[in-house]
GROMACS .gro file of C-alpha atoms in nm:
model
  132
    1MET     CA    1  -0.011   0.016  -0.004
    2ASP     CA    2   0.149   0.331  -0.073
    3PHE     CA    3  -0.065   0.553   0.143
    4TYR     CA    4  -0.293   0.539   0.412
    5HIS     CA    5  -0.396   0.720   0.659
    6ILE     CA    6  -0.605   0.601   0.991
    7GLU     CA    7  -0.723   0.870   1.264
    8ILE     CA    8  -0.984   0.916   1.517
    9LYS     CA    9  -1.160   1.294   1.531
   10THR     CA   10  -1.382   1.484   1.758
   11GLY     CA   11  -1.726   1.551   1.575
   12PRO     CA   12  -1.907   1.497   1.255
   13LEU     CA   13  -1.632   1.453   0.961
   14THR     CA   14  -1.557   1.651   0.639
   15PRO     CA   15  -1.524   1.435   0.351
   16PHE     CA   16  -1.216   1.465   0.095
   17LEU     CA   17  -0.991   1.317  -0.201
   18ILE     CA   18  -0.716   1.078  -0.122
   19PRO     CA   19  -0.406   1.290  -0.148
   20ASN     CA   20  -0.235   1.046  -0.379
   21PRO     CA   21  -0.273   1.167  -0.730
   22GLY     CA   22  -0.057   0.937  -0.895
   23ILE     CA   23  -0.263   0.601  -0.829
   24ASN     CA   24  -0.491   0.458  -1.154
   25GLY     CA   25  -0.790   0.249  -1.134
   26ALA     CA   26  -1.075   0.272  -0.918
   27GLU     CA   27  -1.158   0.480  -0.598
   28VAL     CA   28  -1.437   0.342  -0.371
   29SER     CA   29  -1.568   0.611  -0.113
   30PHE     CA   30  -1.808   0.552   0.190
   31HIS     CA   31  -1.940   0.813   0.420
   32GLY     CA   32  -2.156   0.676   0.723
   33ILE     CA   33  -2.415   0.925   0.810
   34VAL     CA   34  -2.594   0.877   1.114
   35ARG     CA   35  -2.944   0.785   1.101
   36ALA     CA   36  -3.264   0.945   1.236
   37ASP     CA   37  -3.389   0.652   1.375
   38GLU     CA   38  -3.248   0.406   1.616
   39LYS     CA   39  -3.443   0.097   1.708
   40GLY     CA   40  -3.775   0.285   1.598
   41GLU     CA   41  -3.716   0.582   1.791
   42THR     CA   42  -3.634   0.918   1.642
   43ILE     CA   43  -3.303   1.034   1.757
   44LEU     CA   44  -3.117   1.363   1.757
   45GLY     CA   45  -2.779   1.177   1.716
   46ILE     CA   46  -2.499   0.941   1.812
   47THR     CA   47  -2.230   0.996   2.069
   48TYR     CA   48  -1.927   0.807   1.981
   49GLU     CA   49  -1.653   0.655   2.239
   50ALA     CA   50  -1.351   0.541   2.183
   51HIS     CA   51  -1.014   0.552   2.344
   52PRO     CA   52  -0.782   0.675   2.043
   53ARG     CA   53  -0.484   0.432   2.202
   54LEU     CA   54  -0.651   0.133   2.180
   55ALA     CA   55  -0.862   0.198   1.867
   56GLU     CA   56  -0.617   0.353   1.631
   57PRO     CA   57  -0.388   0.063   1.643
   58LEU     CA   58  -0.665  -0.156   1.619
   59LEU     CA   59  -0.772   0.027   1.285
   60ARG     CA   60  -0.401   0.052   1.149
   61ARG     CA   61  -0.443  -0.339   1.186
   62VAL     CA   62  -0.763  -0.343   0.996
   63ALA     CA   63  -0.600  -0.097   0.763
   64GLU     CA   64  -0.251  -0.358   0.748
   65THR     CA   65  -0.457  -0.665   0.727
   66ALA     CA   66  -0.660  -0.531   0.415
   67ALA     CA   67  -0.347  -0.436   0.229
   68GLN     CA   68  -0.283  -0.824   0.304
   69LYS     CA   69  -0.593  -0.925   0.130
   70TYR     CA   70  -0.671  -0.716  -0.142
   71PRO     CA   71  -0.454  -0.538  -0.393
   72ILE     CA   72  -0.479  -0.164  -0.225
   73SER     CA   73  -0.290   0.162  -0.346
   74ALA     CA   74  -0.405   0.370  -0.089
   75LEU     CA   75  -0.671   0.366   0.216
   76TYR     CA   76  -0.800   0.675   0.435
   77LEU     CA   77  -1.001   0.587   0.746
   78LEU     CA   78  -1.169   0.804   0.969
   79HIS     CA   79  -1.350   0.745   1.249
   80GLY     CA   80  -1.565   1.035   1.413
   81ILE     CA   81  -1.593   1.051   1.840
   82GLY     CA   82  -1.837   1.247   2.046
   83PHE     CA   83  -2.155   1.364   1.958
   84ILE     CA   84  -2.258   1.393   1.596
   85ALA     CA   85  -2.599   1.465   1.456
   86ALA     CA   86  -2.857   1.257   1.261
   87GLY     CA   87  -2.733   1.365   0.903
   88GLU     CA   88  -2.405   1.417   0.941
   89ILE     CA   89  -2.094   1.195   0.877
   90SER     CA   90  -1.929   0.985   1.147
   91LEU     CA   91  -1.698   0.771   0.921
   92ILE     CA   92  -1.484   0.812   0.628
   93LEU     CA   93  -1.371   0.544   0.421
   94GLN     CA   94  -1.190   0.596   0.102
   95VAL     CA   95  -1.005   0.304  -0.062
   96GLN     CA   96  -0.817   0.301  -0.408
   97SER     CA   97  -0.672  -0.004  -0.589
   98PRO     CA   98  -0.591  -0.047  -0.920
   99HIS     CA   99  -0.917  -0.268  -0.974
  100ARG     CA  100  -1.251  -0.190  -0.885
  101LYS     CA  101  -1.400  -0.544  -0.744
  102ALA     CA  102  -1.049  -0.477  -0.521
  103ALA     CA  103  -1.218  -0.179  -0.408
  104PHE     CA  104  -1.534  -0.297  -0.349
  105ASP     CA  105  -1.460  -0.604  -0.173
  106ALA     CA  106  -1.169  -0.421   0.068
  107SER     CA  107  -1.454  -0.132   0.185
  108ALA     CA  108  -1.665  -0.397   0.274
  109TRP     CA  109  -1.473  -0.608   0.463
  110ILE     CA  110  -1.269  -0.297   0.639
  111ILE     CA  111  -1.637  -0.170   0.753
  112GLU     CA  112  -1.737  -0.535   0.876
  113GLU     CA  113  -1.438  -0.544   1.055
  114LEU     CA  114  -1.387  -0.239   1.274
  115LYS     CA  115  -1.736  -0.315   1.353
  116HIS     CA  116  -1.644  -0.618   1.502
  117SER     CA  117  -1.305  -0.540   1.606
  118VAL     CA  118  -1.218  -0.189   1.667
  119PRO     CA  119  -1.343  -0.091   2.032
  120ILE     CA  120  -1.581   0.244   1.954
  121TRP     CA  121  -1.892   0.234   2.147
  122LYS     CA  122  -2.199   0.415   2.024
  123ARG     CA  123  -2.493   0.569   2.234
  124PRO     CA  124  -2.786   0.713   2.057
  125ILE     CA  125  -3.000   1.003   2.204
  126ALA     CA  126  -3.357   1.088   2.169
  127GLN     CA  127  -3.495   1.416   2.280
  128GLY     CA  128  -3.172   1.447   2.538
  129MET     CA  129  -3.217   1.069   2.684
  130LEU     CA  130  -2.979   0.754   2.611
  131ILE     CA  131  -3.164   0.472   2.377
  132SER     CA  132  -3.053   0.159   2.532
   0.00000   0.00000   0.00000
């Protein structure tokens, strides 16, 4: 993998293009947007919690494993923490590969893997109350 960037950042996220213009092939971009509904309840948003010293190395491990499994040229992964309102972006993933199938497959694998192995917790907030 020629380039990758992993970061946990406070607040909603703003998308941008991977700063790696020499790559040819495909780029898949995924934005995780907070839904206004959680378990049938209307929510204001979600509070995400993570310990960056624990979560960032695990995010790096996910990225490095993905690069071993798929021909990835570049990867950008950013996860928001703190309160993120419904309609705002909480996760940005961009994957570049010489081949579109690899970019799509790697993106899907990364999303599932980070949900299962990275300690980032979410607490939906509805009218100032938590939904359990």
